CSV table of C-alpha atoms in Angstrom, one decimal:
chain,number,residue,atom,x,y,z
F,21,MET,CA,0.0,0.0,0.0
F,22,LYS,CA,1.4,3.4,-1.0
F,23,ILE,CA,1.8,6.2,1.5
F,24,GLU,CA,-0.4,8.7,-0.4
F,25,ARG,CA,-3.1,6.1,-0.9
F,26,CYS,CA,-3.2,5.5,2.8
F,27,ARG,CA,-3.4,9.2,3.6
F,28,SER,CA,-6.2,9.8,1.1
F,29,MET,CA,-8.2,6.8,2.2
F,30,PHE,CA,-7.8,7.9,5.9
F,31,GLU,CA,-8.8,11.5,5.2
F,32,SER,CA,-12.0,10.4,3.4
F,33,TYR,CA,-12.9,8.0,6.3
F,34,LEU,CA,-12.2,10.6,9.0
F,35,ARG,CA,-14.3,13.2,7.3
F,36,GLY,CA,-17.2,10.7,7.0
F,37,VAL,CA,-17.0,9.9,10.7
F,38,ILE,CA,-17.1,13.6,11.8
F,39,LYS,CA,-19.8,14.5,9.3
F,40,ASN,CA,-22.1,11.8,10.7
F,41,LEU,CA,-21.7,12.5,14.4
F,42,LYS,CA,-25.1,12.1,16.1
F,43,ASN,CA,-26.5,14.3,18.8
F,44,CYS,CA,-23.4,16.4,18.9
F,45,PRO,CA,-23.9,20.1,20.0
F,46,LYS,CA,-23.1,22.5,17.2
F,47,GLU,CA,-20.3,24.3,19.0
F,48,LEU,CA,-18.7,21.0,20.0
F,49,GLN,CA,-18.8,19.7,16.4
F,50,ARG,CA,-17.3,23.0,15.1
F,51,GLY,CA,-14.5,22.7,17.6
F,52,VAL,CA,-13.8,19.1,16.7
F,53,GLU,CA,-13.7,19.9,13.0
F,54,TYR,CA,-11.4,22.9,13.7
F,55,ALA,CA,-9.1,20.6,15.7
F,56,LEU,CA,-9.0,17.8,13.0
F,57,PHE,CA,-9.1,19.7,9.7
F,58,PRO,CA,-6.9,20.5,7.9
F,59,GLY,CA,-4.7,17.9,9.5
F,60,GLY,CA,-1.0,17.8,9.7
F,61,LYS,CA,1.1,15.0,8.3
F,62,ARG,CA,-1.4,12.4,9.6
F,63,LEU,CA,1.7,10.5,10.6
F,64,ARG,CA,0.2,8.2,13.2
F,65,PRO,CA,-2.8,6.9,11.2
F,66,VAL,CA,-0.7,6.5,8.1
F,67,LEU,CA,1.9,4.5,10.0
F,68,CYS,CA,-0.9,2.4,11.4
F,69,LEU,CA,-2.3,1.6,8.0
F,70,LEU,CA,1.1,0.9,6.4
F,71,SER,CA,2.0,-1.4,9.2
F,72,TYR,CA,-1.3,-3.2,8.9
F,73,PHE,CA,-1.0,-3.9,5.2
F,74,ALA,CA,2.7,-4.7,5.5
F,75,ALA,CA,1.8,-7.3,8.1
F,76,GLY,CA,-0.7,-9.0,5.8
F,77,GLY,CA,-3.9,-7.2,6.7
F,78,LYS,CA,-6.6,-7.0,4.1
F,79,SER,CA,-9.7,-5.3,5.6
F,80,THR,CA,-9.8,-1.5,5.5
F,81,ARG,CA,-13.1,-1.6,7.5
F,82,LYS,CA,-11.2,-3.3,10.3
F,83,ILE,CA,-8.2,-1.0,10.5
F,84,LEU,CA,-9.6,2.5,9.7
F,85,PRO,CA,-11.4,3.0,13.0
F,86,PHE,CA,-8.1,2.3,14.8
F,87,ALA,CA,-6.2,4.8,12.5
F,88,ALA,CA,-8.9,7.4,13.2
F,89,ALA,CA,-8.8,6.8,16.9
F,90,LEU,CA,-5.1,7.3,17.0
F,91,GLU,CA,-5.4,10.7,15.2
F,92,MET,CA,-8.2,11.8,17.5
F,93,ILE,CA,-6.0,10.9,20.5
F,94,HIS,CA,-3.1,12.8,19.0
F,95,SER,CA,-5.4,15.8,18.3
F,96,PHE,CA,-6.8,15.8,21.8
F,97,SER,CA,-3.3,16.0,23.2
F,98,LEU,CA,-2.4,19.0,21.0
F,99,VAL,CA,-5.6,20.9,21.9
F,100,HIS,CA,-4.8,20.4,25.6
F,101,ASP,CA,-1.1,21.1,25.2
F,102,ASP,CA,-1.8,24.4,23.6
F,103,LEU,CA,-3.9,25.7,26.5
F,104,PRO,CA,-2.5,28.5,28.7
F,105,ALA,CA,-2.1,26.2,31.7
F,106,ILE,CA,0.4,24.1,29.7
F,107,ASP,CA,2.2,25.4,26.7
F,108,ASP,CA,0.1,28.5,26.0
F,109,ASP,CA,0.6,28.4,22.2
F,110,GLU,CA,-1.0,30.9,19.9
F,111,MET,CA,-0.7,29.0,16.6
F,112,ARG,CA,-1.0,25.4,15.5
F,113,ARG,CA,-0.7,24.2,11.9
F,114,GLY,CA,-0.7,27.7,10.5
F,115,LYS,CA,-3.8,28.9,12.2
F,116,PRO,CA,-4.8,30.2,15.7
F,117,THR,CA,-5.0,27.5,18.4
F,118,LEU,CA,-8.4,26.2,19.2
F,119,HIS,CA,-8.7,28.0,22.6
F,120,ARG,CA,-7.9,31.3,20.9
F,121,VAL,CA,-10.8,30.9,18.6
F,122,PHE,CA,-13.4,29.1,20.8
F,123,GLY,CA,-12.3,29.9,24.3
F,124,GLU,CA,-10.5,27.8,26.9
F,125,GLY,CA,-13.7,26.1,28.2
F,126,VAL,CA,-14.7,24.8,24.8
F,127,ALA,CA,-11.1,23.8,24.0
F,128,ILE,CA,-11.0,21.6,27.1
F,129,LEU,CA,-14.3,20.0,26.3
F,130,VAL,CA,-13.3,19.4,22.6
F,131,GLY,CA,-10.2,17.7,23.8
F,132,ASP,CA,-12.2,15.6,26.3
F,133,TYR,CA,-14.6,14.6,23.5
F,134,LEU,CA,-11.9,13.7,21.0
F,135,LEU,CA,-10.5,11.2,23.5
F,136,THR,CA,-13.9,9.8,24.3
F,137,LEU,CA,-14.9,9.6,20.7
F,138,ALA,CA,-11.7,7.7,19.9
F,139,PHE,CA,-12.6,4.9,22.2
F,140,GLU,CA,-16.3,5.0,21.2
F,141,LEU,CA,-15.2,4.5,17.6
F,142,LEU,CA,-13.0,1.5,18.6
F,143,PHE,CA,-15.7,-0.2,20.6
F,144,ARG,CA,-18.3,0.3,17.9
F,145,SER,CA,-15.9,-1.4,15.5
F,146,LEU,CA,-15.7,-4.6,17.5
F,147,LYS,CA,-17.3,-7.4,15.7
F,148,THR,CA,-16.4,-10.4,17.7
F,149,LYS,CA,-16.6,-9.9,21.4
F,150,GLY,CA,-13.3,-10.7,23.1
F,151,GLU,CA,-11.3,-11.0,19.9
F,152,LYS,CA,-7.7,-11.6,20.9
F,153,ASN,CA,-6.0,-9.3,18.4
F,154,TRP,CA,-8.5,-6.5,19.1
F,155,GLN,CA,-7.8,-6.6,22.8
F,156,LYS,CA,-4.1,-6.5,22.3
F,157,ALA,CA,-4.5,-3.5,20.0
F,158,ILE,CA,-6.6,-1.6,22.5
F,159,GLU,CA,-4.1,-2.4,25.2
F,160,GLU,CA,-1.3,-0.8,23.1
F,161,ILE,CA,-3.4,2.4,22.7
F,162,LEU,CA,-4.3,2.6,26.4
F,163,LYS,CA,-0.7,2.2,27.5
F,164,ALA,CA,0.4,4.9,25.1
F,165,CYS,CA,-2.2,7.4,26.4
F,166,GLY,CA,-1.9,7.1,30.2
F,167,ALA,CA,0.5,6.9,33.1
F,168,GLU,CA,3.1,5.1,30.9
F,169,GLY,CA,2.6,7.3,27.9
F,170,MET,CA,1.5,10.7,26.8
F,171,VAL,CA,-0.1,12.0,30.0
F,172,ALA,CA,3.0,10.9,32.0
F,173,GLY,CA,5.4,12.6,29.5
F,174,GLN,CA,3.4,15.8,29.6
F,175,ILE,CA,3.3,16.0,33.4
F,176,MET,CA,7.0,15.2,33.7
F,177,GLU,CA,7.7,18.1,31.4
F,178,LEU,CA,5.2,20.4,33.1
F,179,VAL,CA,5.9,19.8,36.8
F,180,THR,CA,9.6,19.0,37.2
F,181,PRO,CA,11.6,20.2,34.2
F,182,PRO,CA,15.3,19.2,34.4
F,183,THR,CA,18.2,21.5,35.0
F,184,PRO,CA,19.5,22.3,31.5
F,185,ASN,CA,22.9,20.6,31.7
F,186,GLY,CA,24.6,17.2,32.2
F,187,GLY,CA,23.7,13.6,31.6
F,188,ALA,CA,20.9,13.5,34.2
F,189,ALA,CA,19.1,16.2,32.3
F,190,PHE,CA,19.4,14.2,29.1
F,191,ARG,CA,18.1,11.0,30.6
F,192,TYR,CA,15.1,12.8,32.1
F,193,TYR,CA,14.4,14.4,28.7
F,194,GLN,CA,14.7,11.1,26.9
F,195,LYS,CA,12.1,9.6,29.3
F,196,VAL,CA,9.8,12.6,28.6
F,197,CYS,CA,10.1,12.0,24.8
F,198,GLU,CA,9.6,8.3,25.1
F,199,ARG,CA,6.3,8.9,26.8
F,200,LYS,CA,5.0,12.1,25.3
F,201,THR,CA,6.0,11.5,21.6
F,202,ALA,CA,7.4,8.0,21.0
F,203,ALA,CA,4.6,6.1,22.8
F,204,LEU,CA,1.8,7.0,20.4
F,205,ILE,CA,4.0,6.6,17.4
F,206,THR,CA,5.0,3.2,18.6
F,207,ALA,CA,1.4,2.3,19.3
F,208,SER,CA,0.4,3.3,15.8
F,209,LEU,CA,2.8,0.9,14.2
F,210,MET,CA,2.2,-1.9,16.7
F,211,VAL,CA,-1.6,-1.7,16.4
F,212,GLY,CA,-1.4,-2.0,12.7
F,213,ALA,CA,0.9,-5.0,12.8
F,214,ILE,CA,-1.0,-6.7,15.6
F,215,LEU,CA,-4.3,-6.4,13.7
F,216,GLY,CA,-2.5,-7.4,10.5
F,217,GLY,CA,-1.3,-10.6,12.1
F,218,LEU,CA,2.5,-10.0,12.3
F,219,LYS,CA,4.1,-12.8,14.3
F,220,ARG,CA,5.3,-12.2,17.8
F,221,GLU,CA,9.0,-12.5,17.1
F,222,ARG,CA,8.8,-9.9,14.4
F,223,LEU,CA,6.7,-7.6,16.6
F,224,ARG,CA,9.9,-7.2,18.7
F,225,PHE,CA,11.8,-5.7,15.8
F,226,LEU,CA,8.9,-3.4,15.0
F,227,ARG,CA,8.7,-2.1,18.5
F,228,GLU,CA,12.4,-1.4,18.7
F,229,GLY,CA,12.3,0.4,15.4
F,230,ALA,CA,9.2,2.4,16.3
F,231,SER,CA,10.6,3.5,19.6
F,232,ALA,CA,13.8,4.7,18.0
F,233,PHE,CA,11.9,6.5,15.3
F,234,GLY,CA,9.7,8.2,17.9
F,235,PHE,CA,12.7,9.6,19.8
F,236,ALA,CA,14.4,10.7,16.6
F,237,PHE,CA,11.2,12.3,15.4
F,238,GLN,CA,11.1,14.4,18.6
F,239,LEU,CA,14.8,15.4,18.2
F,240,ALA,CA,14.1,16.5,14.6
F,241,ASP,CA,11.3,18.7,15.9
F,242,ASP,CA,13.7,20.1,18.5
F,243,LEU,CA,16.2,21.0,15.8
F,244,LYS,CA,13.5,22.6,13.7
F,245,ASP,CA,12.2,24.7,16.7
F,246,ASN,CA,15.6,25.2,18.3
F,247,ASP,CA,14.1,23.8,21.5
F,248,GLY,CA,14.1,20.8,23.8
F,249,LEU,CA,17.4,18.9,23.7
F,250,VAL,CA,19.0,21.6,21.6
F,251,ARG,CA,18.9,23.8,24.7
F,252,ILE,CA,20.6,21.1,26.8
F,253,TRP,CA,23.2,19.8,24.3
F,254,GLY,CA,23.3,22.2,21.4
F,255,ARG,CA,22.4,21.6,17.7
F,256,GLY,CA,25.5,19.6,16.7
F,257,LYS,CA,25.2,17.0,19.4
F,258,THR,CA,21.4,16.8,19.1
F,259,ALA,CA,21.7,16.3,15.3
F,260,GLN,CA,24.2,13.4,15.9
F,261,LEU,CA,21.9,11.8,18.4
F,262,LYS,CA,19.0,12.1,16.0
F,263,GLU,CA,21.0,10.4,13.2
F,264,ARG,CA,22.0,7.6,15.6
F,265,TYR,CA,18.4,6.8,16.4
F,266,ARG,CA,17.4,7.2,12.8
F,267,GLN,CA,19.9,4.5,11.9
F,268,LYS,CA,18.7,2.3,14.7
F,269,ALA,CA,15.1,2.6,13.5
F,270,ILE,CA,16.1,1.8,9.9
F,271,SER,CA,18.2,-1.2,11.1
F,272,SER,CA,15.2,-2.6,13.0
F,273,PHE,CA,12.6,-2.0,10.2
F,274,LYS,CA,14.9,-3.6,7.6
F,275,LYS,CA,14.7,-6.9,9.6
F,276,LEU,CA,11.0,-7.0,8.7
F,277,GLY,CA,11.6,-7.3,5.0
F,278,LYS,CA,10.6,-5.5,1.8
F,279,LYS,CA,6.9,-5.2,2.7
F,280,PHE,CA,7.8,-2.6,5.4
F,281,ALA,CA,9.7,-0.5,2.8
F,282,PRO,CA,6.9,2.2,2.9
F,283,VAL,CA,7.5,2.5,6.7
F,284,LEU,CA,11.2,3.0,6.0
F,285,LYS,CA,10.3,5.7,3.4
F,286,ILE,CA,8.4,7.6,6.1
F,287,VAL,CA,11.3,7.4,8.5
F,288,ASN,CA,13.6,8.9,5.9
F,289,GLU,CA,11.1,11.6,4.8
F,290,MET,CA,10.5,12.7,8.4
F,291,LEU,CA,14.1,12.6,9.6
F,292,GLU,CA,16.7,12.9,6.9
F,293,ASN,CA,16.3,16.7,6.5
F,294,GLY,CA,15.4,17.4,10.1
């Protein structure tokens, strides 16, 4: 499956889901649409789809709700991160942040609803109660969202930021990145592969590659914004570290064979110029 085909297919599906929301107050629906469209790179749902098809999956109807849920969770985190109490950002994806347009109260509730809607979508998609692979996929997403994932990373960054020097600061920052950024990227690839039927021994290579890619992706973002680890180690050392993790990701994904070539292409597109 080609990257652009996955992106186009996903975009069409997501618009259909949001267009057909039932009993959703008008202001809430407007906020959800503002948060989701136009989207960014759609990295997480595209990774989920690519991994699914590379692992041998065939049913778009089975995987698309998971891809949409991952994007909704990502968008929920961005809406809440942008709030004055956290990052207090004014712009997101080239337009004013949601709370600047709709107000803080609506932004909080839009984020709440996106997270709720993600899991509503997943549970509606369940065909066979207790399906083993479905349960494993849900567990991956839950782990990536909570106290071992995004929320943990965000609160680590918010409450106890590290002193900007030394190895201790780097190790702390790496833990933040592993939870705040890499966890959901890893879950996106793992969910697709699990539902696609990738064998357990190969899932290990995928997880290693996904985790390395997630960390390198955050470092590339730091380099672009001159923030994060750049403030601790400087641009040169951060760029070297990003390249080391890019190569680690590539090495792991190559072990999965030619079917995962589109995933490798995304890694290079996202990181080689970062």
